[in-house]
Amino acid sequence: MTKDVIALTEKMPHTPALLAALHAGGPDLSLTADDDGAVIQLCTAAGRPLVSVEAPLLVHVPGEAERLLGPHVTTPRPPYWWTEARASTAVPEAEPLADSICGRLTMLLGGTTWPREATSTAVVETAQEADGITATQLPDGALPAVDVLTESTAVVLADRPVLGLTTWLSGVLRATAAAGRALHIVTPPHVRLTLPLRTALGGTPNRWVVKNPAGGYYDGLSGAELIWQNGTFAPSGPPAKVADAFTEGAAPTHDRRLTVTLRTISSPEADLVLGGALETAWRHLTGAPPTGWGTAEPVNLPWSPRQLTDLARRRFPEPTHTLAVGSPDRPAIATHRTTRTTAGVAEEVTLTVGYPAAQHVPLDAIEPLAAELVDGYGLTAMLTTLTAARADLTLRPLLTAPPIPVAFTLGARDVGATGLAHARRPPLAVKPVQLGTARDPALHYPLGDGTDPAAWTALQILTAHLESGPGSAD
């Protein structure tokens, strides 16, 4: 199983410190970097990857280390620098080399390592064929170092308390997609995934593969038993089989997750500031704004709609994907995607908030939230669901209850396209609440309190009704 090592340092890993750390493998190594320098690889002279090192991040956001590494991790006081090294499983010297790289950084810059025992500063001898560290750039589209690579699949082995959407994993996902390969992440059963990584993985052909304590493997999201065949992990059936480990460890929970998925459209004005709808939803559901934002995990920057907007402008016309998190005492996490469309600037947000019990979920805040988003942010649609699942917002490889719809909101733009008279009369017992103005009305459809699975049927009836409206075929 691969080894990840992290240096949490008080001071910035400047060039002399990084060179001293990278020389833990001796002078006979080569150094490669991706296009933007976000990930560098320490390789043998022949090009065999030993350790990948992510560019140091200055973490301003309290609680990120604890969220991703566990409650017992020791960190300097924020802001501190987070430098992550990942050792290849293909070369025995790679793991002690990663230890020594991070150990040297903390020795020179102050701070701690994770795991705590990764404090070595020794030189790790590796067999080489040339002298001197040389720096080169990886070719466009090159696949970052993975543990197993076949024609169809890239396999990453990981073992850490919580596996998040790191810069390195983001690069692997982009590269595998560009190469037409699947990404399979293999973990022991105690590993949990963050919601952003789960979202980024999507579905088949990508997989979260869990090593079954009883032998074999299973899919951490569906429970399907898996076997390795033809260079990839695939279901062992037919007939389809669900691993006992997936269902036996599942247990009822009092925790709840409220998820709001929304989309807004704004005019591309010069003074447009992004992130307002996300912050508004956050305040309605937690009583405070987001704490931090970033493009990967750990989320490292203090919350700033202006900086988020600047990033999206720099990346235009490409879409911009970012993350946001809340304070440690208010578990909340969101993905935010900005795209330019013919209608304007679209923002797509999925915000999930954790609560310790069902009675703490502010269901009465959903309609006022929808009203504010309609009035101020050009809401086109919003779906709210409630799930009986861990309030810490991580995923375990166990059977969990599905989300249940609570409400759906249709913005004024789509109400106009569907036809107000038609949209106001769905074949449901509960009728919609009109929001917005008389000239540009929006409709909010309550669907339940998140306890009755029949709400899915109601949502299906509603969407089918809206799609059949007199303006829907235009």
Coordinates of C-alpha atoms in Angstrom, one line a residue:
M1 CA 0.0 0.0 0.0
T2 CA 1.3 3.4 -0.9
K3 CA 2.5 5.9 1.6
D4 CA 1.6 9.6 1.8
V5 CA 3.7 11.9 4.0
I6 CA 2.9 15.6 4.7
A7 CA 5.1 18.3 6.1
L8 CA 3.2 21.0 8.0
T9 CA 5.7 23.8 8.4
E10 CA 5.7 27.2 10.1
K11 CA 7.8 28.8 7.3
M12 CA 7.5 28.8 3.6
P13 CA 9.4 25.9 1.9
H14 CA 11.7 28.2 -0.1
T15 CA 14.0 27.0 -2.8
P16 CA 17.1 26.2 -0.7
A17 CA 14.9 24.2 1.7
L18 CA 13.2 22.3 -1.1
L19 CA 16.5 21.5 -2.7
A20 CA 17.9 20.2 0.6
A21 CA 14.8 18.1 1.1
L22 CA 14.9 16.7 -2.5
H23 CA 18.6 15.8 -2.0
A24 CA 17.4 13.2 0.5
G25 CA 17.7 10.8 -2.4
G26 CA 21.3 11.8 -3.2
P27 CA 22.5 13.8 -6.1
D28 CA 21.7 11.3 -8.8
L29 CA 18.0 11.9 -9.4
S30 CA 16.0 13.8 -12.0
L31 CA 13.1 16.2 -11.3
T32 CA 10.1 16.7 -13.5
A33 CA 7.2 19.1 -13.2
D34 CA 3.7 19.5 -14.7
D35 CA 2.7 22.5 -16.8
D36 CA 2.0 24.8 -13.9
G37 CA 4.4 23.4 -11.4
A38 CA 1.6 22.2 -9.1
V39 CA 3.2 18.7 -8.9
I40 CA 6.8 17.7 -9.2
Q41 CA 8.2 14.2 -9.4
L42 CA 11.5 12.9 -8.1
C43 CA 12.6 10.1 -10.5
T44 CA 15.5 7.8 -11.1
A45 CA 17.9 8.9 -13.8
A46 CA 16.1 6.5 -16.1
G47 CA 12.8 8.3 -15.4
R48 CA 11.2 5.9 -13.0
P49 CA 9.0 7.9 -10.5
L50 CA 10.0 7.6 -6.9
V51 CA 8.1 10.4 -5.1
S52 CA 5.6 13.0 -6.3
V53 CA 5.6 16.3 -4.3
E54 CA 2.8 18.8 -4.5
A55 CA 3.6 22.5 -4.5
P56 CA 3.5 23.8 -1.0
L57 CA 0.1 25.4 0.0
L58 CA -0.3 28.2 2.5
V59 CA -3.3 27.0 4.6
H60 CA -5.2 29.9 6.2
V61 CA -8.3 27.8 7.0
P62 CA -8.6 26.4 10.5
G63 CA -9.6 22.8 10.9
E64 CA -8.5 21.5 7.4
A65 CA -5.7 19.3 8.8
E66 CA -8.0 17.8 11.4
R67 CA -10.8 17.3 8.7
L68 CA -8.4 15.4 6.4
L69 CA -5.8 13.8 8.7
G70 CA -7.8 13.1 11.9
P71 CA -8.4 14.9 15.2
H72 CA -5.0 13.9 16.7
V73 CA -2.9 15.6 14.1
T74 CA -0.6 18.4 15.4
T75 CA -0.3 21.6 13.3
P76 CA 1.4 24.9 13.6
R77 CA -1.0 27.9 14.2
P78 CA -2.6 29.0 10.9
P79 CA -1.4 30.1 8.5
Y80 CA 1.0 27.2 7.9
W81 CA 2.5 25.5 4.9
W82 CA 1.3 22.1 3.7
T83 CA 3.7 20.1 1.5
E84 CA 2.5 16.6 0.5
A85 CA 4.7 13.8 -0.8
R86 CA 3.5 10.5 -2.2
A87 CA 5.8 7.5 -2.5
S88 CA 5.5 5.1 -5.4
T89 CA 4.9 1.4 -4.4
A90 CA 7.1 0.2 -7.3
V91 CA 10.4 1.1 -5.7
P92 CA 11.3 0.0 -2.1
E93 CA 13.3 3.2 -1.5
A94 CA 10.4 5.5 -2.3
E95 CA 8.7 5.3 1.1
P96 CA 11.8 6.2 3.2
L97 CA 12.6 8.9 0.7
A98 CA 9.2 10.5 1.2
D99 CA 9.7 10.4 4.9
S100 CA 13.1 12.0 4.6
I101 CA 11.9 14.8 2.3
C102 CA 9.2 15.8 4.8
G103 CA 11.4 15.3 7.8
R104 CA 14.0 17.6 6.3
L105 CA 11.5 20.3 5.6
T106 CA 10.2 20.3 9.2
M107 CA 13.7 20.3 10.6
L108 CA 14.7 23.3 8.5
L109 CA 11.4 25.2 8.7
G110 CA 9.8 24.2 12.0
G111 CA 6.5 22.3 12.3
T112 CA 5.4 18.7 12.3
T113 CA 4.9 15.8 9.9
W114 CA 2.0 13.4 9.3
P115 CA 2.3 10.6 10.2
R116 CA 4.2 11.7 13.3
E117 CA 6.9 9.0 12.8
A118 CA 8.0 10.4 9.4
T119 CA 10.9 12.4 10.9
S120 CA 13.9 10.9 9.2
T121 CA 16.4 13.2 7.6
A122 CA 18.7 10.4 6.3
V123 CA 20.0 10.1 2.7
V124 CA 18.2 7.3 1.0
E125 CA 20.4 5.4 -1.4
T126 CA 18.9 4.5 -4.7
A127 CA 20.5 2.9 -7.8
Q128 CA 21.1 5.5 -10.5
E129 CA 22.5 5.8 -13.9
A130 CA 23.5 9.4 -14.1
D131 CA 24.8 12.2 -11.9
G132 CA 23.1 15.4 -10.7
I133 CA 19.5 16.5 -10.2
T134 CA 18.1 17.9 -13.4
A135 CA 14.8 19.6 -14.0
T136 CA 12.6 18.9 -16.9
Q137 CA 8.9 19.5 -17.8
L138 CA 6.5 16.7 -18.3
P139 CA 5.0 16.6 -21.8
D140 CA 1.5 17.8 -22.3
G141 CA -1.1 15.2 -21.2
A142 CA 1.5 13.1 -19.4
L143 CA 0.0 10.8 -16.7
P144 CA 1.2 11.5 -13.2
A145 CA 2.8 8.6 -11.5
V146 CA 0.3 5.9 -10.5
D147 CA 0.7 2.5 -8.9
V148 CA -0.6 0.3 -11.8
L149 CA -1.2 1.4 -15.4
T150 CA -2.9 -0.7 -18.0
E151 CA -4.4 0.1 -21.4
S152 CA -7.8 0.8 -19.9
T153 CA -7.1 1.7 -16.2
A154 CA -4.9 3.7 -13.9
V155 CA -4.8 2.3 -10.4
V156 CA -3.9 4.4 -7.3
L157 CA -3.4 2.7 -4.0
A158 CA -4.1 4.9 -0.9
D159 CA -4.2 4.5 2.8
R160 CA -4.9 7.6 4.9
P161 CA -7.8 8.5 7.3
V162 CA -9.6 10.7 4.8
L163 CA -8.9 10.8 1.0
G164 CA -9.6 14.1 -0.5
L165 CA -9.4 15.8 -3.9
T166 CA -5.8 16.8 -3.7
T167 CA -4.0 18.6 -6.4
W168 CA -2.2 15.4 -7.4
L169 CA -5.4 13.4 -7.6
S170 CA -7.0 16.2 -9.7
G171 CA -4.2 15.9 -12.1
V172 CA -4.5 12.1 -12.3
L173 CA -8.3 12.4 -13.0
R174 CA -7.6 14.9 -15.8
A175 CA -4.9 12.8 -17.3
T176 CA -6.8 9.6 -17.2
A177 CA -9.9 11.2 -18.7
A178 CA -7.8 12.7 -21.5
A179 CA -6.2 9.3 -22.2
G180 CA -9.5 7.5 -22.2
R181 CA -8.7 5.5 -19.1
A182 CA -10.6 4.7 -16.0
L183 CA -9.3 5.7 -12.5
H184 CA -9.6 3.1 -9.8
I185 CA -8.6 4.2 -6.3
V186 CA -7.9 1.2 -4.0
T187 CA -8.1 1.6 -0.3
P188 CA -8.5 -0.4 2.9
P189 CA -12.0 -0.4 4.5
H190 CA -11.1 2.2 7.1
V191 CA -10.4 4.9 4.5
R192 CA -13.2 7.6 4.0
L193 CA -13.7 9.8 0.9
T194 CA -14.5 13.5 1.0
L195 CA -17.6 14.6 -1.0
P196 CA -15.5 16.6 -3.5
L197 CA -13.5 13.5 -4.4
R198 CA -16.7 11.5 -4.7
T199 CA -18.1 14.1 -7.0
A200 CA -15.0 14.3 -9.1
L201 CA -14.9 10.5 -9.5
G202 CA -18.4 10.5 -10.9
G203 CA -19.5 7.0 -11.9
T204 CA -18.4 4.1 -14.1
P205 CA -15.7 3.6 -15.4
N206 CA -14.1 5.3 -12.4
R207 CA -14.3 3.3 -9.2
W208 CA -13.6 3.4 -5.5
V209 CA -12.2 -0.1 -4.9
V210 CA -12.1 -1.4 -1.3
K211 CA -10.1 -4.3 -0.1
N212 CA -12.5 -6.7 1.6
P213 CA -11.3 -8.0 5.0
A214 CA -12.8 -11.3 4.1
G215 CA -10.8 -11.5 0.8
G216 CA -11.2 -9.9 -2.6
Y217 CA -12.5 -6.4 -3.4
Y218 CA -15.8 -4.5 -3.6
D219 CA -17.0 -1.2 -4.9
G220 CA -17.1 1.3 -2.0
L221 CA -20.1 3.1 -3.4
S222 CA -22.4 0.3 -4.7
G223 CA -21.0 -2.7 -2.7
A224 CA -20.6 -4.8 -5.9
E225 CA -18.0 -7.5 -5.5
L226 CA -15.1 -6.9 -7.9
I227 CA -12.4 -9.0 -9.5
W228 CA -9.2 -8.0 -11.4
Q229 CA -9.5 -9.1 -14.9
N230 CA -8.2 -7.9 -18.3
G231 CA -6.3 -5.1 -16.6
T232 CA -9.2 -3.5 -14.7
F233 CA -11.5 -4.1 -11.7
A234 CA -14.9 -5.3 -12.8
P235 CA -18.0 -6.8 -11.2
S236 CA -17.7 -10.5 -10.4
G237 CA -21.1 -11.4 -11.8
P238 CA -23.5 -11.9 -13.4
P239 CA -25.4 -12.4 -11.3
A240 CA -24.4 -9.2 -9.4
K241 CA -23.2 -9.8 -5.9
V242 CA -23.0 -7.3 -3.0
A243 CA -20.2 -7.9 -0.5
D244 CA -21.3 -8.7 3.0
A245 CA -18.8 -6.1 4.3
F246 CA -20.8 -3.4 2.5
T247 CA -24.0 -4.2 4.4
E248 CA -22.9 -5.7 7.7
G249 CA -21.1 -2.6 8.9
A250 CA -24.0 -0.2 8.1
A251 CA -26.0 1.1 11.0
P252 CA -28.8 3.6 11.5
T253 CA -27.6 7.1 12.4
H254 CA -29.1 10.2 13.9
D255 CA -26.9 12.4 11.8
R256 CA -28.3 14.3 8.8
R257 CA -27.0 15.9 5.7
L258 CA -28.9 18.7 4.0
T259 CA -27.8 19.2 0.4
V260 CA -28.8 22.1 -1.8
T261 CA -28.0 21.9 -5.5
L262 CA -28.6 25.2 -7.3
R263 CA -27.9 27.0 -10.6
T264 CA -27.9 30.7 -11.3
I265 CA -27.4 32.8 -14.4
S266 CA -26.0 36.3 -14.3
S267 CA -25.4 38.9 -17.0
P268 CA -21.6 39.1 -17.8
E269 CA -21.2 42.6 -16.5
A270 CA -17.8 44.1 -15.8
D271 CA -18.6 44.4 -12.1
L272 CA -20.0 40.9 -11.6
V273 CA -18.8 39.2 -8.5
L274 CA -19.2 35.4 -8.3
G275 CA -20.0 33.3 -5.2
G276 CA -22.8 35.4 -3.9
A277 CA -25.4 32.7 -4.3
L278 CA -23.1 30.2 -2.5
E279 CA -22.5 32.6 0.4
T280 CA -26.2 33.3 0.7
A281 CA -27.1 29.6 0.9
W282 CA -24.3 29.1 3.4
R283 CA -25.6 31.9 5.7
H284 CA -29.2 30.6 5.5
L285 CA -28.2 27.1 6.5
T286 CA -25.4 27.7 9.0
G287 CA -25.7 31.3 10.2
A288 CA -22.2 32.2 8.8
P289 CA -20.4 32.6 5.5
P290 CA -17.9 30.0 4.3
T291 CA -14.5 30.0 6.0
G292 CA -12.3 29.1 3.1
W293 CA -12.1 28.3 -0.6
G294 CA -9.6 26.8 -3.0
T295 CA -9.2 24.6 -6.1
A296 CA -8.3 21.3 -4.2
E297 CA -8.1 19.8 -0.8
P298 CA -6.9 21.0 1.7
V299 CA -8.9 24.1 1.1
N300 CA -6.4 26.8 1.9
L301 CA -7.6 30.3 1.2
P302 CA -9.8 32.6 3.3
W303 CA -13.3 33.0 1.8
S304 CA -13.2 35.8 -0.8
P305 CA -15.8 36.1 -3.6
R306 CA -13.5 38.7 -5.2
Q307 CA -10.6 36.3 -5.5
L308 CA -12.8 33.6 -6.7
T309 CA -14.1 35.9 -9.5
D310 CA -10.5 36.9 -10.4
L311 CA -9.6 33.2 -10.8
A312 CA -12.6 32.6 -13.1
R313 CA -11.7 35.6 -15.2
R314 CA -8.2 34.4 -15.7
R315 CA -9.4 30.9 -16.7
F316 CA -12.1 32.2 -19.1
P317 CA -13.3 30.7 -21.5
E318 CA -12.5 27.5 -19.7
P319 CA -14.8 26.6 -16.8
T320 CA -13.6 27.1 -13.2
H321 CA -14.1 24.5 -10.5
T322 CA -13.6 25.5 -6.9
L323 CA -14.4 24.2 -3.4
A324 CA -15.5 25.9 -0.2
V325 CA -15.6 24.8 3.4
G326 CA -17.1 26.0 6.7
S327 CA -15.7 26.3 10.2
P328 CA -14.8 23.1 12.2
D329 CA -17.9 23.5 14.4
R330 CA -20.2 23.9 11.4
P331 CA -19.4 21.0 9.0
A332 CA -20.2 22.2 5.5
I333 CA -18.6 21.8 2.1
A334 CA -19.5 22.9 -1.4
T335 CA -18.4 22.5 -5.0
H336 CA -18.7 25.6 -7.2
R337 CA -18.5 25.6 -11.0
T338 CA -18.5 28.7 -13.2
T339 CA -19.1 28.6 -17.0
R340 CA -19.9 31.1 -19.7
T341 CA -23.0 30.2 -21.6
T342 CA -25.1 32.0 -24.3
A343 CA -27.5 33.1 -21.6
G344 CA -24.8 34.6 -19.4
V345 CA -22.4 33.5 -16.6
A346 CA -23.7 30.2 -15.0
E347 CA -22.8 29.2 -11.4
E348 CA -23.5 25.6 -10.3
V349 CA -23.3 25.0 -6.6
T350 CA -23.7 21.8 -4.5
L351 CA -23.6 22.7 -0.8
T352 CA -23.9 20.0 1.8
V353 CA -24.2 20.8 5.5
G354 CA -24.0 18.2 8.4
Y355 CA -26.2 18.2 11.4
P356 CA -26.0 16.0 14.5
A357 CA -29.7 15.2 14.5
A358 CA -32.8 15.6 12.3
Q359 CA -34.3 18.2 14.6
H360 CA -31.4 20.5 14.0
V361 CA -31.9 20.7 10.3
P362 CA -33.3 24.2 9.4
L363 CA -35.9 23.0 6.9
D364 CA -37.8 26.3 7.4
A365 CA -34.9 28.1 5.9
I366 CA -35.3 26.6 2.5
E367 CA -38.1 28.7 1.2
P368 CA -36.6 32.0 2.3
L369 CA -33.3 31.0 0.7
A370 CA -35.1 30.2 -2.5
A371 CA -36.8 33.6 -2.4
E372 CA -33.5 35.5 -1.9
L373 CA -31.8 33.6 -4.7
V374 CA -34.7 34.3 -7.0
D375 CA -34.7 38.0 -6.2
G376 CA -31.0 38.7 -6.1
Y377 CA -29.0 36.0 -8.0
G378 CA -31.0 34.8 -11.1
L379 CA -31.8 31.4 -9.7
T380 CA -32.8 29.0 -12.5
A381 CA -33.4 25.8 -10.4
M382 CA -32.7 24.5 -6.9
L383 CA -33.2 21.0 -5.5
T384 CA -32.9 20.3 -1.7
T385 CA -32.5 16.8 -0.3
L386 CA -32.0 15.3 3.1
T387 CA -29.9 12.2 3.9
A388 CA -29.4 10.1 7.0
A389 CA -25.6 10.1 6.9
R390 CA -22.5 11.1 8.7
A391 CA -22.5 14.8 9.8
D392 CA -18.7 15.0 9.2
L393 CA -19.5 14.8 5.5
T394 CA -17.2 11.9 4.7
L395 CA -18.1 8.7 2.9
R396 CA -17.4 5.2 4.3
P397 CA -17.5 2.1 2.1
L398 CA -20.8 1.0 3.6
L399 CA -24.5 1.0 2.6
T400 CA -26.1 4.3 3.4
A401 CA -29.6 5.6 3.0
P402 CA -30.4 7.5 -0.2
P403 CA -31.2 11.2 -0.2
I404 CA -34.8 12.2 -0.1
P405 CA -36.2 15.3 -1.8
V406 CA -37.4 18.2 0.4
A407 CA -38.2 20.9 -2.1
F408 CA -37.6 22.0 -5.7
T409 CA -37.6 25.6 -7.0
L410 CA -38.0 26.7 -10.6
G411 CA -36.6 30.1 -11.4
A412 CA -38.5 32.8 -13.3
R413 CA -36.6 32.2 -16.5
D414 CA -37.8 28.6 -16.7
V415 CA -41.2 29.3 -15.4
G416 CA -41.6 31.7 -18.3
A417 CA -40.4 29.1 -20.7
T418 CA -42.7 26.4 -19.3
G419 CA -45.7 28.6 -19.0
L420 CA -46.9 30.0 -15.6
A421 CA -50.4 28.5 -15.7
H422 CA -49.1 25.1 -16.5
A423 CA -46.2 25.2 -14.0
R424 CA -48.6 26.3 -11.2
R425 CA -50.8 23.2 -11.6
P426 CA -48.7 20.0 -11.2
P427 CA -50.7 16.9 -10.4
L428 CA -49.5 16.9 -6.8
A429 CA -51.3 17.3 -3.4
V430 CA -48.9 20.2 -2.5
K431 CA -49.2 23.3 -4.6
P432 CA -46.3 25.6 -5.3
V433 CA -45.5 28.9 -3.6
Q434 CA -45.0 31.8 -5.9
L435 CA -41.7 33.8 -5.4
G436 CA -40.2 36.8 -7.2
T437 CA -42.3 39.4 -8.8
A438 CA -45.7 39.3 -10.5
R439 CA -43.9 40.2 -13.8
D440 CA -41.2 37.5 -13.3
P441 CA -42.6 34.8 -11.0
A442 CA -40.7 31.8 -9.8
L443 CA -42.2 28.8 -8.2
H444 CA -41.2 26.8 -5.1
Y445 CA -42.5 23.3 -4.7
P446 CA -42.4 21.8 -1.2
L447 CA -42.0 18.0 -1.4
G448 CA -41.8 16.8 2.2
D449 CA -39.7 16.8 5.3
G450 CA -37.0 14.4 4.0
T451 CA -38.4 11.3 5.7
D452 CA -40.7 9.8 3.0
P453 CA -39.1 8.1 0.0
A454 CA -42.4 8.8 -1.9
A455 CA -41.0 12.3 -2.4
W456 CA -38.9 10.9 -5.3
T457 CA -42.1 9.9 -7.0
A458 CA -43.5 13.3 -6.5
L459 CA -40.4 14.9 -7.9
Q460 CA -40.5 12.7 -11.0
I461 CA -44.2 13.6 -11.5
L462 CA -43.3 17.3 -11.1
T463 CA -40.4 17.3 -13.6
A464 CA -42.4 15.3 -16.2
H465 CA -45.2 17.8 -15.8
L466 CA -42.9 20.8 -16.2
E467 CA -41.2 19.2 -19.3
S468 CA -44.6 18.8 -20.9
G469 CA -45.5 22.5 -20.6
P470 CA -46.7 24.4 -23.7
G471 CA -43.3 26.3 -23.9
S472 CA -41.0 23.4 -23.2
A473 CA -40.8 22.3 -26.8
D474 CA -39.7 25.7 -28.1

